[in-house]
CSV table of C-alpha atoms and ligand atoms in Angstrom, one decimal:
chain,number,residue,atom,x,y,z
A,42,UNK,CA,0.0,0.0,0.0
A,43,UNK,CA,1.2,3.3,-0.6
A,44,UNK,CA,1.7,5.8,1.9
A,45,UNK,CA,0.5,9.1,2.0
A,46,UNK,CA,2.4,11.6,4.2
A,47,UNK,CA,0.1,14.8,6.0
A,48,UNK,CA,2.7,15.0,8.9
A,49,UNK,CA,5.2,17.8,7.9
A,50,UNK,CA,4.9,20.0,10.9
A,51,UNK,CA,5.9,16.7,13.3
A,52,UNK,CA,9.5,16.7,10.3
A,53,UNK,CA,10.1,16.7,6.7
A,54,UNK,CA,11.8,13.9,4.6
A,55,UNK,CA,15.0,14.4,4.2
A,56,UNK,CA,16.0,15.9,1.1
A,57,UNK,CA,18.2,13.7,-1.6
A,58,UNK,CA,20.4,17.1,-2.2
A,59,UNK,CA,21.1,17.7,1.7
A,60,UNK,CA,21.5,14.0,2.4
A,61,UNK,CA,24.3,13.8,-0.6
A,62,UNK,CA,26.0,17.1,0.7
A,63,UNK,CA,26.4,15.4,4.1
A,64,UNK,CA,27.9,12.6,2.7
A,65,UNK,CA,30.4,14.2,0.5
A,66,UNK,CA,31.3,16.2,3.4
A,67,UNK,CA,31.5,13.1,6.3
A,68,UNK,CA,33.5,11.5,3.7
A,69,UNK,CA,36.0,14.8,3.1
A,70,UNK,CA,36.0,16.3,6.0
A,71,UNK,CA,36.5,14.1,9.2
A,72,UNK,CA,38.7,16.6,11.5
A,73,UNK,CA,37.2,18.3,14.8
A,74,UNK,CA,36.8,21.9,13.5
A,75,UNK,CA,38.4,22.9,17.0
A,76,UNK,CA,41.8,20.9,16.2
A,77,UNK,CA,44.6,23.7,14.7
A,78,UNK,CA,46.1,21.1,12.1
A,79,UNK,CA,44.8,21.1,8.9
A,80,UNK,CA,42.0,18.1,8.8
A,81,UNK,CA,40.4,20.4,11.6
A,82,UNK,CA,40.9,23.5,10.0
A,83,UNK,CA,39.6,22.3,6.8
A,84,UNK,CA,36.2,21.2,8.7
A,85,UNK,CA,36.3,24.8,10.6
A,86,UNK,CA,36.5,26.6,7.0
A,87,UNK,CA,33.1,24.3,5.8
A,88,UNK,CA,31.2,25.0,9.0
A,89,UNK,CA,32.0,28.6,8.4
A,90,UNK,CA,30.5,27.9,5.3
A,91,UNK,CA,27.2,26.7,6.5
A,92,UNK,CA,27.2,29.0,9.4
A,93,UNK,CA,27.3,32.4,6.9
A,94,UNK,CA,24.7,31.0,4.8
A,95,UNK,CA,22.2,30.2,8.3
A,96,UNK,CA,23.2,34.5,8.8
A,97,UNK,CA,22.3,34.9,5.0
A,98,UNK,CA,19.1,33.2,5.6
A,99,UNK,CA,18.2,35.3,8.3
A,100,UNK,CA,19.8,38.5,7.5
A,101,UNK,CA,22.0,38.3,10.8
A,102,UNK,CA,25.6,38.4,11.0
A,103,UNK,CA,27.3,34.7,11.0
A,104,UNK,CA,28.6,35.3,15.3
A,105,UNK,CA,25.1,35.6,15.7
A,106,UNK,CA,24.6,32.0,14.6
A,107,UNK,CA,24.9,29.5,17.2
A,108,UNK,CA,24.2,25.7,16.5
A,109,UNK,CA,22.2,23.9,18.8
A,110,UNK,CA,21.1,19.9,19.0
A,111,UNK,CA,17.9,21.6,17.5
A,112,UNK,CA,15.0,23.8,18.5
A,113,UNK,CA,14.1,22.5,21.7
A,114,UNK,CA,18.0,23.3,23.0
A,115,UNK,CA,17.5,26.7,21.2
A,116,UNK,CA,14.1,27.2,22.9
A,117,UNK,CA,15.8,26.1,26.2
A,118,UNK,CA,19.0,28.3,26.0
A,119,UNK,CA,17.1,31.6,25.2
A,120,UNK,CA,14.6,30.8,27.8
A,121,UNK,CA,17.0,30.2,30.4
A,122,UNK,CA,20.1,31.9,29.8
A,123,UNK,CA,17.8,35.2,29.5
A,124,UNK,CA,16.8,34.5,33.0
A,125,UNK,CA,19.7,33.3,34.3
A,126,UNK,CA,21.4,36.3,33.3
A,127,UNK,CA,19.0,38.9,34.5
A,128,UNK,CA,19.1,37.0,37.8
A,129,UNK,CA,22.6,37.2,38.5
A,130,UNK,CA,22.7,41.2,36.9
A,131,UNK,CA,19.8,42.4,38.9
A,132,UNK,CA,18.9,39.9,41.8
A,133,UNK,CA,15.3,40.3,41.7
A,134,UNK,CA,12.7,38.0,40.4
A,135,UNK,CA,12.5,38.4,36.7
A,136,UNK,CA,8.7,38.5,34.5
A,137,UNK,CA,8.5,36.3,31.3
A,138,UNK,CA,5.3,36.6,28.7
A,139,UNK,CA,5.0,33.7,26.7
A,140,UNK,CA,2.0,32.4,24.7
A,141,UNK,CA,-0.4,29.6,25.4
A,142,UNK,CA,0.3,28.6,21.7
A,143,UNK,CA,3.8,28.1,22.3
A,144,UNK,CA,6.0,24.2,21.6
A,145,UNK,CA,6.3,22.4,25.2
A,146,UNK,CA,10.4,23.5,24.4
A,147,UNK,CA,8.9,26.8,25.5
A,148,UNK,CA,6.2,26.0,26.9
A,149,UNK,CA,6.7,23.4,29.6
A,150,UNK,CA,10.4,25.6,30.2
A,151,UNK,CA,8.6,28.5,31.3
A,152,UNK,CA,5.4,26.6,33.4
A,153,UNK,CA,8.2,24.8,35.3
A,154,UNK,CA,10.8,27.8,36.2
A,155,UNK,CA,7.2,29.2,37.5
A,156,UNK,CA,6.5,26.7,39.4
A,157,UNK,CA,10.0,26.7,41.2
A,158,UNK,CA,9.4,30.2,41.3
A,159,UNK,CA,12.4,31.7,39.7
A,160,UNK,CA,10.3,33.7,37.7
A,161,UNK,CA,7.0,35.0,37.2
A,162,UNK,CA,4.9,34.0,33.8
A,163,UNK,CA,2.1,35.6,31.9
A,164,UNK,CA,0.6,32.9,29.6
A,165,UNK,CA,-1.4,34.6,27.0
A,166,UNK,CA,-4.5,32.9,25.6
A,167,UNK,CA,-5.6,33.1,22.3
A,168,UNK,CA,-8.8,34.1,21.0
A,169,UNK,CA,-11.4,30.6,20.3
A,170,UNK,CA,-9.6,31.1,16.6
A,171,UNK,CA,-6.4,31.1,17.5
A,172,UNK,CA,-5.6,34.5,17.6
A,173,UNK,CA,-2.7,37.0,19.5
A,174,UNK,CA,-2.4,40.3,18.9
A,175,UNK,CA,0.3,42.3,19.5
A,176,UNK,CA,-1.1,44.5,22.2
A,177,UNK,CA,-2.5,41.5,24.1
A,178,UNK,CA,1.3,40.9,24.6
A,179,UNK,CA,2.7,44.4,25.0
A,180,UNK,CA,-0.5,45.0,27.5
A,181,UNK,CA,1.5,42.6,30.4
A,182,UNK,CA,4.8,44.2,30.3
A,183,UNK,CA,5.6,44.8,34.0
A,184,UNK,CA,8.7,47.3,35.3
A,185,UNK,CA,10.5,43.5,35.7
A,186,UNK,CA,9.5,41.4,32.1
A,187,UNK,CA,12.9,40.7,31.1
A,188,UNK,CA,11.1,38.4,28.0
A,189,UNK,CA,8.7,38.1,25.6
A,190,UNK,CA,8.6,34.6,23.9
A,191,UNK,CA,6.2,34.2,21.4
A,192,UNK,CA,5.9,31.4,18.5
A,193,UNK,CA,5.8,32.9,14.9
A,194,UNK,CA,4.0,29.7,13.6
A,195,UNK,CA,1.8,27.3,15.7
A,196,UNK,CA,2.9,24.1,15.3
A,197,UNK,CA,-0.3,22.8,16.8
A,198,UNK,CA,-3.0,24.8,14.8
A,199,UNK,CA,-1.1,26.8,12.0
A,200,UNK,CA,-1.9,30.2,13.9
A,201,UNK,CA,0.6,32.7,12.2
A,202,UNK,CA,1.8,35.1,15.1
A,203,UNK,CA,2.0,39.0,14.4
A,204,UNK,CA,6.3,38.9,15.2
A,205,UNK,CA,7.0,41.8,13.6
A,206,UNK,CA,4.1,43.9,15.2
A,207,UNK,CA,5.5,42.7,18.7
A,208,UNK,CA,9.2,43.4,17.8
A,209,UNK,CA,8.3,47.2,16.6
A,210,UNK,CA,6.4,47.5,20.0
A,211,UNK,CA,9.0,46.3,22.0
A,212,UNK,CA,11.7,48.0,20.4
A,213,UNK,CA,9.9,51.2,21.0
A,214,UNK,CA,9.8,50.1,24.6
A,215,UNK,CA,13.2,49.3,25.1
A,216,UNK,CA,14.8,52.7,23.5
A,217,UNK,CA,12.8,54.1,26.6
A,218,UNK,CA,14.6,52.0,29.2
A,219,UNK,CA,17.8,52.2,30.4
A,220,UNK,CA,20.7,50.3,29.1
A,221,UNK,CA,20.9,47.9,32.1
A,222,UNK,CA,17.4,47.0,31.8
A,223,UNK,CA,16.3,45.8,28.2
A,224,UNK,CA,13.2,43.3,27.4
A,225,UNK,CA,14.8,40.6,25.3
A,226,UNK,CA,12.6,39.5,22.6
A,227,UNK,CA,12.5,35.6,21.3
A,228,UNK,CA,10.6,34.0,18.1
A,229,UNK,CA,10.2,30.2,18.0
A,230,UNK,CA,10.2,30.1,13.9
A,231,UNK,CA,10.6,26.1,13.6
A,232,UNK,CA,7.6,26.4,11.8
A,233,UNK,CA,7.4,29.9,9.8
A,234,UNK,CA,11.1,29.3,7.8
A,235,UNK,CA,9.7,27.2,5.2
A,236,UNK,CA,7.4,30.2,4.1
A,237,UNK,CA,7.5,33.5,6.0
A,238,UNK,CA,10.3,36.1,6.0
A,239,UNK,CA,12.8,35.3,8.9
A,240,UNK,CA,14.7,38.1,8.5
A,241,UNK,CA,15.7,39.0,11.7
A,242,UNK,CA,16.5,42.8,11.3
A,243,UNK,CA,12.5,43.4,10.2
A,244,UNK,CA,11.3,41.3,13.2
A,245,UNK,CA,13.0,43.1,15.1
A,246,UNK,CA,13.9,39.9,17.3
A,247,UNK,CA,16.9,39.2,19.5
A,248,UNK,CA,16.8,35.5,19.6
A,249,UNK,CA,15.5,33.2,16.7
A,250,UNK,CA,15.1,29.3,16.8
A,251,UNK,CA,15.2,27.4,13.7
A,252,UNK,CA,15.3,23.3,13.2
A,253,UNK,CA,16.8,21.7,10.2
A,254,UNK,CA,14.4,18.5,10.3
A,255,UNK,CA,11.3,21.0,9.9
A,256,UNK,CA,12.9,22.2,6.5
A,257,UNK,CA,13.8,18.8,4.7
A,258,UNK,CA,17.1,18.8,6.3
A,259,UNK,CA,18.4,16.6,9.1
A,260,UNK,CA,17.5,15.7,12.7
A,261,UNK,CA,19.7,16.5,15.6
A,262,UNK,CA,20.4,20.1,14.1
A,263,UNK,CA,19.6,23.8,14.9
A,264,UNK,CA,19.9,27.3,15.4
A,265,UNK,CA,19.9,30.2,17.9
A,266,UNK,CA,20.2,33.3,16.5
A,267,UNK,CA,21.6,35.6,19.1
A,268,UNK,CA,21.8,39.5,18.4
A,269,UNK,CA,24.8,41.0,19.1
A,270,UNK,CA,24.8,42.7,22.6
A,271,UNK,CA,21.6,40.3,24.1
A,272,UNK,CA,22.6,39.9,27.6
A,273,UNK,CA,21.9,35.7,28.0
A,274,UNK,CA,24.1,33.3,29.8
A,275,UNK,CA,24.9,29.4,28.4
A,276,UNK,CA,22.7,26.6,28.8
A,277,UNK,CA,26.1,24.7,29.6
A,278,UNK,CA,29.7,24.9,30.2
A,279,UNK,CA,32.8,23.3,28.5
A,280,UNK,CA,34.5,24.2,25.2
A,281,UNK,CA,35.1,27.7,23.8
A,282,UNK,CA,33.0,26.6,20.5
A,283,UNK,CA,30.3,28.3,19.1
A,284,UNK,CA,31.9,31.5,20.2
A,285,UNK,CA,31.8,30.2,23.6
A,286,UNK,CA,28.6,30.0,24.3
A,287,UNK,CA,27.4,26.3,23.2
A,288,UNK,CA,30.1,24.2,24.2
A,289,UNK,CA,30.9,20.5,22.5
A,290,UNK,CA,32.3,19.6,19.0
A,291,UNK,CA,29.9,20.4,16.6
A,292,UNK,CA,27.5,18.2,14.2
A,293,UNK,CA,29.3,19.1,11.3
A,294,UNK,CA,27.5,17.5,9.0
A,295,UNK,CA,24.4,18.4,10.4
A,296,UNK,CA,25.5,22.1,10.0
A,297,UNK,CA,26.3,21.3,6.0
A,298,UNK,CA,22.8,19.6,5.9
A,299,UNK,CA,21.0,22.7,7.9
A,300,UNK,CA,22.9,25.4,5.2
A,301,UNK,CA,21.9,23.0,2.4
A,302,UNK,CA,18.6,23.3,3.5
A,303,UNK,CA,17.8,26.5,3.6
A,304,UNK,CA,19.6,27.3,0.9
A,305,UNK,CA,17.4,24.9,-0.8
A,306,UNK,CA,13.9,27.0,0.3
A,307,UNK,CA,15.2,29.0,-2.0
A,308,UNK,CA,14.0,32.7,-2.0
A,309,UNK,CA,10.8,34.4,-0.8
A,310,UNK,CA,9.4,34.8,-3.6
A,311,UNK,CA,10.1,31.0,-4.4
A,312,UNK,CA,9.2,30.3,-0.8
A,313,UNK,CA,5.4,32.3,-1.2
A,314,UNK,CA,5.1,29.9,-4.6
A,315,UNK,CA,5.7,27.3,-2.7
A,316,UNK,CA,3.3,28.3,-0.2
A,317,UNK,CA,0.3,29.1,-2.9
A,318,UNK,CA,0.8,25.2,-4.0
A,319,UNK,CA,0.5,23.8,-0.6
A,320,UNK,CA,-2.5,26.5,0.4
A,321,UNK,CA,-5.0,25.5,-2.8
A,322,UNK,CA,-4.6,22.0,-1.9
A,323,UNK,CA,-5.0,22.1,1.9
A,324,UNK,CA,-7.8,24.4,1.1
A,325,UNK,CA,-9.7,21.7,-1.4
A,326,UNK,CA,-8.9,19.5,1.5
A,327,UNK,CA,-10.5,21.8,4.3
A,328,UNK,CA,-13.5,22.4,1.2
A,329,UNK,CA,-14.5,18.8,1.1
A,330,UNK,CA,-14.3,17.5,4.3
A,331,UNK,CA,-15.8,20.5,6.4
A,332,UNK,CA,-19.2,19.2,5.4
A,333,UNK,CA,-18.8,15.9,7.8
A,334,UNK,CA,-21.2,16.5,10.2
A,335,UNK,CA,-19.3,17.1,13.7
A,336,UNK,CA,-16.0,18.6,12.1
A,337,UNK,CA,-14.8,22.3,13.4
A,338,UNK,CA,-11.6,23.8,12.0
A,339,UNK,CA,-9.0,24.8,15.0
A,340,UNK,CA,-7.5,28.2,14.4
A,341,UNK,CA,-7.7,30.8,12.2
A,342,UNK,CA,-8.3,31.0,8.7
A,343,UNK,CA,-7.0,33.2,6.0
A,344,UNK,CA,-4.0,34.6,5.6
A,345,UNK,CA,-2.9,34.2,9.4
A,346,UNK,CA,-3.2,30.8,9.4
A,347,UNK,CA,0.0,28.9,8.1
A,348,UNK,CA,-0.5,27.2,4.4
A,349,UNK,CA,0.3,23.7,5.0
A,350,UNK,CA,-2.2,23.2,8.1
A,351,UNK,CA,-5.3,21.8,8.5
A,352,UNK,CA,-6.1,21.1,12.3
A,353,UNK,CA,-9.7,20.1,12.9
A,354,UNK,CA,-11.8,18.7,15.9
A,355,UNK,CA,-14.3,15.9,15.5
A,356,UNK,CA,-17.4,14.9,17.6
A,357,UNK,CA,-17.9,11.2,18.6
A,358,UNK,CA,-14.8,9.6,17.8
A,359,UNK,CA,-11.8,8.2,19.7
A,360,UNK,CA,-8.6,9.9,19.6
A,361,UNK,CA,-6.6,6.8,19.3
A,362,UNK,CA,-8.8,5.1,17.5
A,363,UNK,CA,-8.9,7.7,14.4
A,364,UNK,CA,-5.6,8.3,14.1
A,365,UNK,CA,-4.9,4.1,14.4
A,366,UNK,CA,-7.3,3.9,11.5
A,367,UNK,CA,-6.1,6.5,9.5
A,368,UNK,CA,-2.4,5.1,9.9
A,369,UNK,CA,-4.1,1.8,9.2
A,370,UNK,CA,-5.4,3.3,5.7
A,371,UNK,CA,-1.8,4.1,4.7
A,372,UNK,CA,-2.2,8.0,5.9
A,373,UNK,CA,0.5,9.3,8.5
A,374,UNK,CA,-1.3,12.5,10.4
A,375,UNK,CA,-1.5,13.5,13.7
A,376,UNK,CA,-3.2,14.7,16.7
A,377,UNK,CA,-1.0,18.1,16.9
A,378,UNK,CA,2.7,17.7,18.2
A,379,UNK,CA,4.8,14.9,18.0
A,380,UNK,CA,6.6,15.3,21.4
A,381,UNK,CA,3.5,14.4,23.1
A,382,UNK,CA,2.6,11.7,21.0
A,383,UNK,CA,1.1,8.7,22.7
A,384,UNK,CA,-1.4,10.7,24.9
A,385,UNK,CA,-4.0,10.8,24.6
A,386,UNK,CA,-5.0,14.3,26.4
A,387,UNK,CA,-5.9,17.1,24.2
A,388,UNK,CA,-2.9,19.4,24.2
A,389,UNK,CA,-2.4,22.8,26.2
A,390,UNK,CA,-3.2,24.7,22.4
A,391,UNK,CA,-6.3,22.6,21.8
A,392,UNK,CA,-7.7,23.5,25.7
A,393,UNK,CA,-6.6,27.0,25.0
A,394,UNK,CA,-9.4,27.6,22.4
A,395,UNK,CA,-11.6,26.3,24.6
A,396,UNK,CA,-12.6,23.3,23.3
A,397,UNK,CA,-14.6,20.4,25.3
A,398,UNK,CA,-11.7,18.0,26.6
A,399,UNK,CA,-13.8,15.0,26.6
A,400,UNK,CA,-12.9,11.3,25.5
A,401,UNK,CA,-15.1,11.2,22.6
A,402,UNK,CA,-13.8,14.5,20.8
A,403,UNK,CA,-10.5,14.3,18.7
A,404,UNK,CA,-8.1,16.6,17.3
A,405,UNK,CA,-6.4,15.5,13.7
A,406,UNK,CA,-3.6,17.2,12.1
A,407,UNK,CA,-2.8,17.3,8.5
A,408,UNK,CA,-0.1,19.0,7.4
A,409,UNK,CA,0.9,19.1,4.0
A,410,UNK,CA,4.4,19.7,2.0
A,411,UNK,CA,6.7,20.2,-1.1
A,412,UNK,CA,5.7,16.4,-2.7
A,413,UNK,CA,1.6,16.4,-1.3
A,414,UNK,CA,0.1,15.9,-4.8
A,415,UNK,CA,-3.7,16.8,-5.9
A,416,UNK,CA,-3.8,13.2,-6.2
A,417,UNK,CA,-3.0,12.5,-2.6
A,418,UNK,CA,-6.0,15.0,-1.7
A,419,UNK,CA,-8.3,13.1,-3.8
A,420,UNK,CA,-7.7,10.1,-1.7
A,421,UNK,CA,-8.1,11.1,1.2
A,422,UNK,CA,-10.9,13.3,0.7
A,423,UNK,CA,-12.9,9.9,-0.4
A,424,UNK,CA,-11.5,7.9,2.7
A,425,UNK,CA,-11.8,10.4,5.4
A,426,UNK,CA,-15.5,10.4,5.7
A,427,UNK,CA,-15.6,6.6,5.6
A,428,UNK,CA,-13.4,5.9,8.7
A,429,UNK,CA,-15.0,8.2,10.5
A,430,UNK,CA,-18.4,6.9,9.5
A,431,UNK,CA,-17.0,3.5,10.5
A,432,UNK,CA,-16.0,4.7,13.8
A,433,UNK,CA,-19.0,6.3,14.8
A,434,UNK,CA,-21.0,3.1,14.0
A,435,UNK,CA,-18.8,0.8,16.3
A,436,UNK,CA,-18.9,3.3,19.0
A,437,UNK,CA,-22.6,3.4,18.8
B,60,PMP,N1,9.3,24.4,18.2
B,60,PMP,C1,8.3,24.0,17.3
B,60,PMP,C2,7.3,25.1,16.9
B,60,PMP,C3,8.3,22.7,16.8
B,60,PMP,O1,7.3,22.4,15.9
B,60,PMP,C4,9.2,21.8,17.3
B,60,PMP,C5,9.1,20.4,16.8
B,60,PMP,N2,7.9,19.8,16.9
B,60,PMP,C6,10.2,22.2,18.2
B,60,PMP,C7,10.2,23.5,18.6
B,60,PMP,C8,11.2,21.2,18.7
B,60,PMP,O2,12.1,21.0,17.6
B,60,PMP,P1,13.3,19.9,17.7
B,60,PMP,O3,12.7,18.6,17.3
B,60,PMP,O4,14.3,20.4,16.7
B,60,PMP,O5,13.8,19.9,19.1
């Protein structure tokens, strides 16, 4: 049977071009790019390579680039080391706004520094569609908010985040304040690179989270974009790489594989095209099946909703169930993320917008990408309806 893959917010294939650029390079370039002789040095020159075309991507300069194991250690290192630092500078009890739309690498990192009570946290909720707006964030700054963290792209429910609004506001903000005291601002955009403009200088962002396996390239791989001047301690201590502030010998493959990547999004223009694709079929998609009786679309729609999602509730059907069937009928989707995968609990986004946590309402993600054909939509736009008609029956 073939399969049929609506799973590309959980990670991507791997593309064939990335995948033969880390080859050629394992097979090259074997030296630690920390060791002086020249096998190191010749791996130092490549990652330098990689790490300039990460900057280009994002229109930062390449020190501002600092690999990571992948977003959630990105997530975790601006989280932390902004709090950590404004600890030990001030000594009082810092204030962090985050989202209630936000990854559990942001997420659960903020509700648990709360609950040891090293910081105070404003979780802001979204409107029943999904929905932030900018003021809604820049309403809860308090004399001791040291950070606003805020996704750019739901994973969840495709909610596109207004970034650039926030980073104006708080930029506005912090040429008020005194030097000492400046709110640091950090995007989660794990899931806006493929399409949106990351450009760091128009978000007006200090710290940026990217993952390589979210963008057809490898696992294992990321990036923290830290602007020049943000006041953040390490996540750990060791080695003087990464400019000293991510310690260990790098992935250096991964690196090549991230940079051939992104490179491989190609522009924004060729990103958008890509985009319009992806949209008209996840909108035939959302089209036919919104007609089953007991389906409601989670978050917005329109242009703030990101192109590749479709994120729906359904009445009267199992969780487990559905998405076992589905899997069964050669389609890989999901309930919303991944890295919760296996419970069976709707998520903190899902309760958010207020929906009924119940046992007999499920949440199904489908999330398209680059290969989703019109013929893949046709199939599952005739199977959908008949599992769950089949479920409902045997639940009867
Ligand atoms: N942030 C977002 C928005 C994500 O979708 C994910 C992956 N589900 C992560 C962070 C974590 O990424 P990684 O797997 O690279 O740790």
């Amino acid at each position: 049977m073939n399969r049929i893959y609506f799973d590309h917010a959980a990670t991507t294939p791997l593309d064939k071009r990335v995948s033969k650029a880390m080859r050629d390079f394992e097979l090259k370039y074997f030296g630690n790019p920390s060791s002086v002789h020249r096998e190191g040095q010749q791996a130092r020159a490549e990652i330098d390579f990689g790490r300039a075309a990460v900057a280009k991507f994002l229109n930062a300069k390449p020190q501002e680039i600092i690999f990571t194991s992948g977003a959630t250690e990105a997530n975790n290192h601006a989280i932390k080391g902004i709090v950590s630092k404004a600890i030990f500078e001030w000594g009082m009890k810092p204030h962090v706004i985050t989202t209630e739309l936000e990854h559990h690498s942001v997420y659960n990192v903020v509700k648990e520094m709360e609950k040891r009570g090293v910081i105070e946290a404003t979780f802001i909720k979204p409107t029943p569609d999904g929905q932030i707006s900018a003021d809604q964030i820049i309403k809860e700054i308090k004399d001791n908010t040291v950070l606003v963290s805020c996704i750019f792209v739901s994973n969840e429910i495709g909610s596109v985040l207004p970034v650039r609004e926030i980073g104006k506001h708080l930029s506005s903000i912090n040429s008020r304040l005194s030097t000492s005291h400046k709110i640091a601002f950090h995007t989660d955009a794990v899931q806006a690179a493929k399409f949106y403009n990351c450009n760091v200088e128009k978000l007006g962002c200090d710290l940026l989270t990217l993952s390589a396996h979210k963008l057809y390239g490898p696992k294992g791989i990321g990036t923290l974009y830290i602007k020049t001047g943000t006041k953040i301690d390490n996540l750990m201590s060791g080695g003087a790489q990464e400019y000293d502030m991510r310690p260990g010998t790098q992935n250096t493959a991964g690196i090549i594989g991230m940079a051939k990547a992104l490179e491989l999004l190609g522009s924004l223009e060729e990103r958008e095209k890509s985009a319009k694709k992806i949209r008209n079929l996840r909108d035939e998609l959302w089209d036919q099946i919104k007609n089953i009786p007991g389906v409601e679309l989670n978050g917005p729609i329109g242009e703030s909703r990101n192109p590749e999602n479709l994120s729906i509730t359904i009445s009267d059907i199992d969780q487990d169930s559905l998405i076992t069937a589905m899997d069964l009928a050669g389609f890989a989707v999901s309930t919303g993320s991944a890295c919760v995968s296996g419970s069976s609990e709707p998520s903190h986004v899902i309760k958010a917008l207020g929906k009924a946590a119940s046992k007999t309402v499920s949440t199904v993600r489908f999330t398209l990408g680059q290969a989703t054909t019109k013929q893949e939509i046709d199939i599952v736009i005739k199977k959908f309806p008949e599992i769950i008609n089949k479920l409902r029956k045997y639940n009867k």
